[in-house]
């Protein structure tokens, strides 16, 4: 969803002090891990998958198969990074529910 991260951060900052449950941990090292995986998602995963989906649905005219193939290859590299990390870790960042799991 468009602007889901800022909305989630707003909700975290508004309601977490009352509930004691945060989407971004207060521990700096854990927060940095969440931010790292959010960055990977935002910069590497989303642009590739968005292009693939929009091309396949032909939102911008006929499908550009060369562009889809390029974006798919890049997406596969990103998914390989996720797989490699998750082979040795139960979660991407932290064991509590956090923002990188939601966005």
PDB file of C-alpha atoms in Angstrom:
ATOM      1  CA  UNK A   1       0.000   0.000   0.000  1.00  0.00           C
ATOM      2  CA  UNK A   2       1.230   3.465  -0.892  1.00  0.00           C
ATOM      3  CA  UNK A   3       2.857   5.228   2.075  1.00  0.00           C
ATOM      4  CA  UNK A   4       2.416   2.202   4.352  1.00  0.00           C
ATOM      5  CA  UNK A   5       5.778   2.718   6.037  1.00  0.00           C
ATOM      6  CA  UNK A   6       5.148   6.304   7.152  1.00  0.00           C
ATOM      7  CA  UNK A   7       1.699   5.283   8.362  1.00  0.00           C
ATOM      8  CA  UNK A   8       3.144   2.351  10.311  1.00  0.00           C
ATOM      9  CA  UNK A   9       5.851   4.578  11.821  1.00  0.00           C
ATOM     10  CA  UNK A  10       3.224   7.137  12.830  1.00  0.00           C
ATOM     11  CA  UNK A  11       1.111   4.456  14.502  1.00  0.00           C
ATOM     12  CA  UNK A  12       4.183   3.003  16.207  1.00  0.00           C
ATOM     13  CA  UNK A  13       5.181   6.397  17.601  1.00  0.00           C
ATOM     14  CA  UNK A  14       1.638   7.317  18.620  1.00  0.00           C
ATOM     15  CA  UNK A  15       0.524   4.076  20.277  1.00  0.00           C
ATOM     16  CA  UNK A  16       3.666   2.194  21.303  1.00  0.00           C
ATOM     17  CA  UNK A  17       4.341   4.313  24.386  1.00  0.00           C
ATOM     18  CA  UNK A  18       0.914   3.298  25.738  1.00  0.00           C
ATOM     19  CA  UNK A  19       1.062  -0.370  24.744  1.00  0.00           C
ATOM     20  CA  UNK A  20       4.767  -1.005  25.293  1.00  0.00           C
ATOM     21  CA  UNK A  21       4.917  -2.879  21.972  1.00  0.00           C
ATOM     22  CA  UNK A  22       7.017  -1.274  19.268  1.00  0.00           C
ATOM     23  CA  UNK A  23       7.293  -2.008  15.549  1.00  0.00           C
ATOM     24  CA  UNK A  24      10.788  -0.526  15.549  1.00  0.00           C
ATOM     25  CA  UNK A  25      12.749  -1.717  18.589  1.00  0.00           C
ATOM     26  CA  UNK A  26      14.192   0.866  20.945  1.00  0.00           C
ATOM     27  CA  UNK A  27      17.504  -1.015  21.104  1.00  0.00           C
ATOM     28  CA  UNK A  28      19.752   0.753  18.538  1.00  0.00           C
ATOM     29  CA  UNK A  29      21.302  -2.452  17.171  1.00  0.00           C
ATOM     30  CA  UNK A  30      17.911  -4.142  16.697  1.00  0.00           C
ATOM     31  CA  UNK A  31      16.449  -0.969  15.188  1.00  0.00           C
ATOM     32  CA  UNK A  32      19.353  -0.858  12.726  1.00  0.00           C
ATOM     33  CA  UNK A  33      18.594  -4.441  11.646  1.00  0.00           C
ATOM     34  CA  UNK A  34      14.951  -3.545  11.030  1.00  0.00           C
ATOM     35  CA  UNK A  35      16.008  -0.475   9.044  1.00  0.00           C
ATOM     36  CA  UNK A  36      18.487  -2.522   6.997  1.00  0.00           C
ATOM     37  CA  UNK A  37      15.844  -4.998   5.861  1.00  0.00           C
ATOM     38  CA  UNK A  38      13.337  -2.206   5.223  1.00  0.00           C
ATOM     39  CA  UNK A  39      15.940  -0.596   3.002  1.00  0.00           C
ATOM     40  CA  UNK A  40      16.519  -3.829   1.076  1.00  0.00           C
ATOM     41  CA  UNK A  41      12.781  -4.161   0.590  1.00  0.00           C
ATOM     42  CA  UNK A  42      12.333  -0.544  -0.479  1.00  0.00           C
ATOM     43  CA  UNK A  43      15.370  -0.267  -2.755  1.00  0.00           C
ATOM     44  CA  UNK A  44      15.752  -3.787  -4.159  1.00  0.00           C
ATOM     45  CA  UNK A  45      12.572  -5.851  -3.861  1.00  0.00           C
ATOM     46  CA  UNK A  46       9.766  -3.360  -4.446  1.00  0.00           C
ATOM     47  CA  UNK A  47      11.049  -1.673  -7.626  1.00  0.00           C
ATOM     48  CA  UNK A  48      11.657  -5.004  -9.331  1.00  0.00           C
ATOM     49  CA  UNK A  49       8.395  -6.679  -8.357  1.00  0.00           C
ATOM     50  CA  UNK A  50       6.386  -3.525  -9.120  1.00  0.00           C
ATOM     51  CA  UNK A  51       7.798  -3.356 -12.638  1.00  0.00           C
ATOM     52  CA  UNK A  52       7.151  -7.051 -13.241  1.00  0.00           C
ATOM     53  CA  UNK A  53       3.549  -6.784 -12.049  1.00  0.00           C
ATOM     54  CA  UNK A  54       2.776  -3.592 -13.962  1.00  0.00           C
ATOM     55  CA  UNK A  55       4.298  -5.032 -17.135  1.00  0.00           C
ATOM     56  CA  UNK A  56       2.450  -8.322 -16.835  1.00  0.00           C
ATOM     57  CA  UNK A  57      -0.835  -6.510 -16.233  1.00  0.00           C
ATOM     58  CA  UNK A  58       0.004  -4.232 -19.178  1.00  0.00           C
ATOM     59  CA  UNK A  59      -0.710  -1.048 -17.248  1.00  0.00           C
ATOM     60  CA  UNK A  60       1.666   0.877 -19.515  1.00  0.00           C
ATOM     61  CA  UNK A  61       0.941  -0.726 -22.878  1.00  0.00           C
ATOM     62  CA  UNK A  62       2.273  -3.980 -24.296  1.00  0.00           C
ATOM     63  CA  UNK A  63       4.517  -6.049 -22.038  1.00  0.00           C
ATOM     64  CA  UNK A  64       8.214  -5.314 -22.483  1.00  0.00           C
ATOM     65  CA  UNK A  65       9.524  -8.882 -22.175  1.00  0.00           C
ATOM     66  CA  UNK A  66      13.178  -7.778 -22.075  1.00  0.00           C
ATOM     67  CA  UNK A  67      12.454  -5.432 -19.174  1.00  0.00           C
ATOM     68  CA  UNK A  68      10.508  -8.155 -17.344  1.00  0.00           C
ATOM     69  CA  UNK A  69      13.404 -10.592 -17.825  1.00  0.00           C
ATOM     70  CA  UNK A  70      15.905  -8.038 -16.485  1.00  0.00           C
ATOM     71  CA  UNK A  71      13.759  -7.186 -13.457  1.00  0.00           C
ATOM     72  CA  UNK A  72      13.077 -10.872 -12.795  1.00  0.00           C
ATOM     73  CA  UNK A  73      16.827 -11.620 -12.784  1.00  0.00           C
ATOM     74  CA  UNK A  74      17.389  -8.768 -10.312  1.00  0.00           C
ATOM     75  CA  UNK A  75      14.470  -9.938  -8.191  1.00  0.00           C
ATOM     76  CA  UNK A  76      15.918 -13.440  -8.079  1.00  0.00           C
ATOM     77  CA  UNK A  77      19.172 -12.012  -6.720  1.00  0.00           C
ATOM     78  CA  UNK A  78      17.242 -10.223  -3.955  1.00  0.00           C
ATOM     79  CA  UNK A  79      15.296 -13.365  -3.099  1.00  0.00           C
ATOM     80  CA  UNK A  80      18.575 -15.290  -2.967  1.00  0.00           C
ATOM     81  CA  UNK A  81      19.817 -12.818  -0.332  1.00  0.00           C
ATOM     82  CA  UNK A  82      16.626 -13.352   1.679  1.00  0.00           C
ATOM     83  CA  UNK A  83      16.950 -17.140   1.364  1.00  0.00           C
ATOM     84  CA  UNK A  84      20.615 -17.133   2.369  1.00  0.00           C
ATOM     85  CA  UNK A  85      19.890 -15.009   5.439  1.00  0.00           C
ATOM     86  CA  UNK A  86      16.827 -17.009   6.454  1.00  0.00           C
ATOM     87  CA  UNK A  87      18.761 -20.268   6.133  1.00  0.00           C
ATOM     88  CA  UNK A  88      20.633 -19.279   9.290  1.00  0.00           C
ATOM     89  CA  UNK A  89      18.141 -16.920  10.984  1.00  0.00           C
ATOM     90  CA  UNK A  90      14.531 -17.474  11.982  1.00  0.00           C
ATOM     91  CA  UNK A  91      13.562 -13.876  11.087  1.00  0.00           C
ATOM     92  CA  UNK A  92      14.994 -11.161   8.876  1.00  0.00           C
ATOM     93  CA  UNK A  93      15.694  -8.771  11.743  1.00  0.00           C
ATOM     94  CA  UNK A  94      14.364  -9.427  15.237  1.00  0.00           C
ATOM     95  CA  UNK A  95      12.214 -12.064  16.919  1.00  0.00           C
ATOM     96  CA  UNK A  96       9.458  -9.660  17.938  1.00  0.00           C
ATOM     97  CA  UNK A  97       6.813  -8.391  15.542  1.00  0.00           C
ATOM     98  CA  UNK A  98       8.513  -5.502  13.759  1.00  0.00           C
ATOM     99  CA  UNK A  99       8.032  -3.127  10.882  1.00  0.00           C
ATOM    100  CA  UNK A 100      10.031  -5.122   8.309  1.00  0.00           C
ATOM    101  CA  UNK A 101       7.533  -7.969   8.664  1.00  0.00           C
ATOM    102  CA  UNK A 102       4.588  -5.708   7.938  1.00  0.00           C
ATOM    103  CA  UNK A 103       5.785  -3.546   5.059  1.00  0.00           C
TER     104      UNK A 103
END
